[in-house]
Amino acid sequence: MRNLIIEEPEAIEANDVTHSLSQAWRCIRLPLIVPLLRLAIIICAIMSVMLFIERVYMATVIFCVKVYKLSIGAACGLSWLADRFIIQILDDSTNEPLREMVELECHKWMEKGVNVKYETRGNRNGYKAGALREGLQKEYVKDCEFVVIFDADFQPDQDFLWRTIPYLLKNPELGLVQARWKFVNADECLMTRLQEMSLDYHFSVEQEVGSSTCSFFGFNGRQTGHFYFIQDPNNQIIDAGRWKDRTTVEDMDLAVRASLKGWKFIFVGDLAVSILIPSINTSDSSVYRD
């Protein structure tokens, strides 16, 4: 007995298509796909080497140029009355050699007559929010009327105070003056260029619009921030509940609480402060950001 198999035309056509695709794949796999994969592997290897070289380069720059010297020097060089001016260096780093270098730099400015306070902690509880909270609890801070905060990679111009404090003096409801950022190393690599584009949009659109319409906008205090608060018994920080480390975005946390308390913010778009954009990963950038 013979078995009779009858295939439908559709099935025969499907088998032919499958066979044709299989044949086409075999034809292009070796001459086209394999070389492309090899090229991709080579490109990835080159990019890995480039990233390694960049990290070594940045580490060398940090060690030799010492970014913290530029930042401390810029802060100590701000134009203001010498007897009404305190520079507080909050060093939350666990790197002892770096701590020693930062402290030595602070002592150099102390010898020049600048009122510099070098503050460290035995722990890193709360990270940046914890450091800011403890820094503002120092006894000498109670006599301060205004507070300005810079991250370790900021270099403000000498006239920064003269261009911002008048806003606070004229409006008792104003609790914050936010300046724009000027990126000194935006063209260093693709990563820094992308960050510049993103942050430019953040300032030019989000904060500019929020400020011009008297609407809420979050101030920048997490990564690289500079802002002012009126410092009196009813100041914004105390009134809003101080810096809290219950979230990883303590700047937005404080901004929301301060806004709910009725404090107003203003963004000054024509005032720019130089900033160094991180071009390596966060763990490496902590070397000069702590």
Short mmCIF file of C-alpha atoms in Angstrom, two decimals:
data_model
loop_
_atom_site.label_atom_id
_atom_site.label_comp_id
_atom_site.label_asym_id
_atom_site.label_seq_id
_atom_site.Cartn_x
_atom_site.Cartn_y
_atom_site.Cartn_z
CA MET A 1 0.00 0.00 0.00
CA ARG A 2 1.33 3.33 -0.95
CA ASN A 3 0.74 6.56 0.93
CA LEU A 4 -0.46 9.40 -1.20
CA ILE A 5 0.57 12.89 -0.01
CA ILE A 6 -1.11 15.85 -1.59
CA GLU A 7 0.25 19.32 -0.78
CA GLU A 8 -1.84 22.43 -1.12
CA PRO A 9 -0.46 25.12 -3.48
CA GLU A 10 -0.26 27.56 -0.56
CA ALA A 11 1.93 25.17 1.44
CA ILE A 12 4.20 24.58 -1.53
CA GLU A 13 4.55 28.35 -2.02
CA ALA A 14 5.32 28.87 1.68
CA ASN A 15 8.00 26.19 1.58
CA ASP A 16 9.53 27.80 -1.47
CA VAL A 17 9.66 31.21 0.27
CA THR A 18 11.21 29.71 3.36
CA HIS A 19 13.77 27.87 1.28
CA SER A 20 14.57 31.02 -0.68
CA LEU A 21 15.05 33.05 2.50
CA SER A 22 17.27 30.34 3.93
CA GLN A 23 19.35 30.30 0.80
CA ALA A 24 19.61 34.11 0.80
CA TRP A 25 20.75 34.09 4.43
CA ARG A 26 23.46 31.55 3.64
CA CYS A 27 24.62 33.68 0.74
CA ILE A 28 24.97 36.93 2.69
CA ARG A 29 26.02 35.53 6.07
CA LEU A 30 29.67 34.96 5.34
CA PRO A 31 30.44 37.81 2.93
CA LEU A 32 28.34 40.50 4.68
CA ILE A 33 27.09 39.74 8.21
CA VAL A 34 30.28 38.24 9.60
CA PRO A 35 32.47 41.19 8.48
CA LEU A 36 29.94 43.64 9.97
CA LEU A 37 30.00 41.81 13.29
CA ARG A 38 33.78 41.79 13.27
CA LEU A 39 33.78 45.53 12.53
CA ALA A 40 31.35 46.13 15.42
CA ILE A 41 33.64 44.19 17.77
CA ILE A 42 36.63 46.24 16.66
CA ILE A 43 34.70 49.51 17.14
CA CYS A 44 33.62 48.43 20.65
CA ALA A 45 37.20 47.52 21.50
CA ILE A 46 38.44 50.91 20.25
CA MET A 47 35.74 52.73 22.25
CA SER A 48 36.71 50.77 25.37
CA VAL A 49 40.34 51.79 24.91
CA MET A 50 39.28 55.42 24.35
CA LEU A 51 37.19 55.41 27.54
CA PHE A 52 40.11 53.93 29.46
CA ILE A 53 42.48 56.58 28.09
CA GLU A 54 39.94 59.30 28.94
CA ARG A 55 39.62 58.06 32.52
CA VAL A 56 43.39 57.98 32.93
CA TYR A 57 43.59 61.48 31.42
CA MET A 58 40.88 62.87 33.70
CA ALA A 59 42.51 61.28 36.74
CA THR A 60 45.80 62.90 35.75
CA VAL A 61 44.12 66.26 35.26
CA ILE A 62 42.38 66.00 38.61
CA PHE A 63 45.63 65.10 40.34
CA CYS A 64 47.86 67.62 38.55
CA VAL A 65 45.54 70.55 37.92
CA LYS A 66 43.56 69.99 41.14
CA VAL A 67 40.04 71.11 40.30
CA TYR A 68 39.32 71.77 43.98
CA LYS A 69 41.95 74.54 43.94
CA LEU A 70 40.10 76.34 41.17
CA SER A 71 36.77 76.03 42.96
CA ILE A 72 38.07 77.10 46.38
CA GLY A 73 40.01 79.93 44.79
CA ALA A 74 36.93 81.16 42.91
CA ALA A 75 34.80 81.07 46.07
CA CYS A 76 37.44 82.84 48.15
CA GLY A 77 37.87 85.42 45.40
CA LEU A 78 34.23 86.55 45.49
CA SER A 79 33.92 90.29 45.98
CA TRP A 80 32.27 91.15 49.30
CA LEU A 81 32.97 92.82 52.64
CA ALA A 82 35.72 90.77 54.29
CA ASP A 83 34.26 90.98 57.81
CA ARG A 84 30.82 89.85 56.61
CA PHE A 85 31.91 86.90 54.53
CA ILE A 86 32.46 83.23 55.50
CA ILE A 87 33.62 80.48 53.16
CA GLN A 88 32.52 77.05 54.40
CA ILE A 89 34.19 74.06 52.74
CA LEU A 90 32.09 70.93 53.30
CA ASP A 91 34.41 68.03 52.55
CA ASP A 92 32.47 64.76 52.73
CA SER A 93 35.19 62.74 51.05
CA THR A 94 36.56 59.50 52.50
CA ASN A 95 39.82 59.92 50.57
CA GLU A 96 42.37 60.93 53.21
CA PRO A 97 45.09 62.17 50.81
CA LEU A 98 42.50 64.33 49.07
CA ARG A 99 41.25 65.64 52.41
CA GLU A 100 44.76 66.67 53.35
CA MET A 101 45.21 68.53 50.06
CA VAL A 102 41.88 70.33 50.40
CA GLU A 103 42.62 71.29 54.00
CA LEU A 104 46.07 72.58 52.98
CA GLU A 105 44.45 74.72 50.27
CA CYS A 106 41.98 76.11 52.83
CA HIS A 107 44.83 77.04 55.18
CA LYS A 108 46.55 78.91 52.35
CA TRP A 109 43.50 81.14 51.97
CA MET A 110 43.20 81.52 55.74
CA GLU A 111 46.73 82.87 55.80
CA LYS A 112 45.65 85.45 53.20
CA GLY A 113 43.00 86.73 55.57
CA VAL A 114 39.96 84.98 54.11
CA ASN A 115 37.51 83.62 56.68
CA VAL A 116 37.49 79.96 55.63
CA LYS A 117 35.94 77.15 57.68
CA TYR A 118 36.99 73.63 56.70
CA GLU A 119 34.32 71.13 57.82
CA THR A 120 34.48 67.33 57.66
CA ARG A 121 32.37 64.52 59.10
CA GLY A 122 33.14 61.14 60.61
CA ASN A 123 30.42 59.57 58.48
CA ARG A 124 28.55 60.21 55.24
CA ASN A 125 25.03 59.89 56.60
CA GLY A 126 22.62 61.56 54.22
CA TYR A 127 25.45 62.23 51.76
CA LYS A 128 25.11 65.73 50.30
CA ALA A 129 21.87 66.54 52.12
CA GLY A 130 23.46 65.42 55.38
CA ALA A 131 26.56 67.52 54.78
CA LEU A 132 24.48 70.62 53.96
CA ARG A 133 22.25 70.07 56.98
CA GLU A 134 25.19 69.74 59.37
CA GLY A 135 27.01 72.64 57.73
CA LEU A 136 24.08 75.00 58.32
CA GLN A 137 23.87 73.90 61.96
CA LYS A 138 27.27 75.34 62.83
CA GLU A 139 27.17 78.08 65.45
CA TYR A 140 28.80 80.72 63.26
CA VAL A 141 26.20 80.22 60.51
CA LYS A 142 23.46 81.63 62.75
CA ASP A 143 24.87 85.12 62.21
CA CYS A 144 24.74 84.79 58.41
CA GLU A 145 21.98 86.56 56.52
CA PHE A 146 22.44 84.81 53.17
CA VAL A 147 23.74 81.43 52.07
CA VAL A 148 25.14 80.57 48.66
CA ILE A 149 25.95 76.99 47.72
CA PHE A 150 28.38 75.82 45.02
CA ASP A 151 29.39 72.30 44.13
CA ALA A 152 33.07 71.45 43.95
CA ASP A 153 33.36 72.05 40.21
CA PHE A 154 31.93 75.58 40.12
CA GLN A 155 33.94 78.71 39.43
CA PRO A 156 31.81 81.82 40.08
CA ASP A 157 32.89 85.25 38.87
CA GLN A 158 33.97 87.86 41.41
CA ASP A 159 30.78 89.92 41.07
CA PHE A 160 28.41 86.99 41.64
CA LEU A 161 27.24 88.21 45.05
CA TRP A 162 26.69 91.78 43.90
CA ARG A 163 24.51 90.55 41.05
CA THR A 164 22.30 88.24 43.11
CA ILE A 165 21.83 89.55 46.64
CA PRO A 166 19.92 92.70 45.50
CA TYR A 167 17.08 90.44 44.34
CA LEU A 168 16.70 89.11 47.88
CA LEU A 169 16.94 92.51 49.50
CA LYS A 170 14.12 93.95 47.40
CA ASN A 171 11.66 91.07 47.78
CA PRO A 172 11.14 89.49 51.24
CA GLU A 173 9.06 86.70 49.68
CA LEU A 174 11.95 85.60 47.50
CA GLY A 175 13.88 82.67 48.88
CA LEU A 176 16.05 81.64 45.94
CA VAL A 177 18.07 83.17 43.13
CA GLN A 178 19.14 80.57 40.57
CA ALA A 179 21.85 81.42 38.03
CA ARG A 180 22.52 79.76 34.69
CA TRP A 181 25.39 77.34 34.12
CA LYS A 182 28.22 77.92 31.64
CA PHE A 183 29.95 74.71 30.58
CA VAL A 184 33.70 75.10 30.19
CA ASN A 185 34.36 71.59 28.83
CA ALA A 186 31.24 71.01 26.71
CA ASP A 187 33.30 70.13 23.62
CA GLU A 188 35.49 67.60 25.42
CA CYS A 189 33.61 64.54 24.16
CA LEU A 190 30.21 63.32 23.00
CA MET A 191 29.06 62.70 26.57
CA THR A 192 29.74 66.27 27.68
CA ARG A 193 28.10 67.64 24.53
CA LEU A 194 24.91 65.66 25.18
CA GLN A 195 24.86 66.86 28.79
CA GLU A 196 25.22 70.45 27.64
CA MET A 197 22.27 70.09 25.26
CA SER A 198 20.09 68.58 27.98
CA LEU A 199 21.02 71.13 30.65
CA ASP A 200 20.69 74.06 28.25
CA TYR A 201 17.11 72.98 27.59
CA HIS A 202 16.53 72.65 31.33
CA PHE A 203 17.63 76.23 31.97
CA SER A 204 16.44 77.93 28.78
CA VAL A 205 12.99 76.38 28.78
CA GLU A 206 11.99 74.82 32.09
CA GLN A 207 13.49 77.31 34.54
CA GLU A 208 13.17 80.38 32.32
CA VAL A 209 9.47 79.73 31.72
CA GLY A 210 8.80 78.81 35.35
CA SER A 211 10.50 81.96 36.59
CA SER A 212 8.93 84.33 34.03
CA THR A 213 5.41 83.08 34.79
CA CYS A 214 5.97 83.08 38.57
CA SER A 215 5.39 79.33 38.54
CA PHE A 216 7.21 76.61 40.44
CA PHE A 217 10.56 75.34 39.17
CA GLY A 218 13.01 73.08 40.93
CA PHE A 219 16.29 74.67 41.89
CA ASN A 220 19.53 72.86 41.17
CA GLY A 221 21.25 71.66 44.27
CA ARG A 222 21.83 67.98 43.70
CA GLN A 223 24.52 67.75 41.08
CA THR A 224 25.85 71.27 40.65
CA GLY A 225 23.84 74.02 42.24
CA HIS A 226 24.24 77.59 43.32
CA PHE A 227 21.46 79.43 45.04
CA TYR A 228 20.63 81.85 47.84
CA PHE A 229 18.36 81.63 50.81
CA ILE A 230 17.34 84.37 53.19
CA GLN A 231 18.85 83.34 56.50
CA ASP A 232 16.71 84.62 59.39
CA PRO A 233 14.47 82.96 62.04
CA ASN A 234 11.83 82.43 59.33
CA ASN A 235 14.15 81.57 56.45
CA GLN A 236 13.21 79.21 53.68
CA ILE A 237 15.36 76.26 54.75
CA ILE A 238 14.13 76.21 58.35
CA ASP A 239 10.57 77.12 57.40
CA ALA A 240 10.43 74.30 54.85
CA GLY A 241 11.88 71.71 57.22
CA ARG A 242 15.61 71.85 56.44
CA TRP A 243 17.57 69.60 54.07
CA LYS A 244 16.28 66.03 54.25
CA ASP A 245 17.96 62.85 53.01
CA ARG A 246 14.79 60.79 52.72
CA THR A 247 15.10 60.86 48.91
CA THR A 248 17.95 60.90 46.39
CA VAL A 249 16.75 64.29 45.08
CA GLU A 250 16.92 66.41 48.20
CA ASP A 251 17.06 69.62 46.16
CA MET A 252 13.66 68.95 44.59
CA ASP A 253 12.34 67.75 47.94
CA LEU A 254 13.27 71.06 49.58
CA ALA A 255 12.07 73.08 46.57
CA VAL A 256 8.60 71.53 46.76
CA ARG A 257 8.31 72.04 50.51
CA ALA A 258 9.56 75.64 50.26
CA SER A 259 7.13 76.38 47.42
CA LEU A 260 4.22 74.97 49.41
CA LYS A 261 5.22 77.32 52.22
CA GLY A 262 4.84 80.26 49.86
CA TRP A 263 8.48 81.04 49.03
CA LYS A 264 9.18 82.40 45.54
CA PHE A 265 12.06 81.50 43.21
CA ILE A 266 13.70 83.51 40.44
CA PHE A 267 15.99 82.43 37.60
CA VAL A 268 18.56 84.95 36.32
CA GLY A 269 19.32 83.88 32.76
CA ASP A 270 21.96 86.52 32.04
CA LEU A 271 24.11 85.47 35.01
CA ALA A 272 26.26 82.44 34.19
CA VAL A 273 28.61 80.48 36.44
CA SER A 274 31.30 78.26 34.99
CA ILE A 275 30.91 74.55 35.62
CA LEU A 276 32.91 71.45 34.70
CA ILE A 277 30.64 68.76 33.23
CA PRO A 278 31.58 65.22 34.36
CA SER A 279 32.97 63.22 31.46
CA ILE A 280 33.49 60.02 33.41
CA ASN A 281 31.13 57.91 35.46
CA THR A 282 29.65 59.06 38.74
CA SER A 283 31.92 57.01 40.97
CA ASP A 284 35.01 58.53 39.39
CA SER A 285 33.60 62.06 39.40
CA SER A 286 33.13 61.81 43.16
CA VAL A 287 36.88 62.27 43.42
CA TYR A 288 36.48 65.97 42.76
CA ARG A 289 32.82 66.50 43.57
CA ASP A 290 32.86 65.54 47.27
#
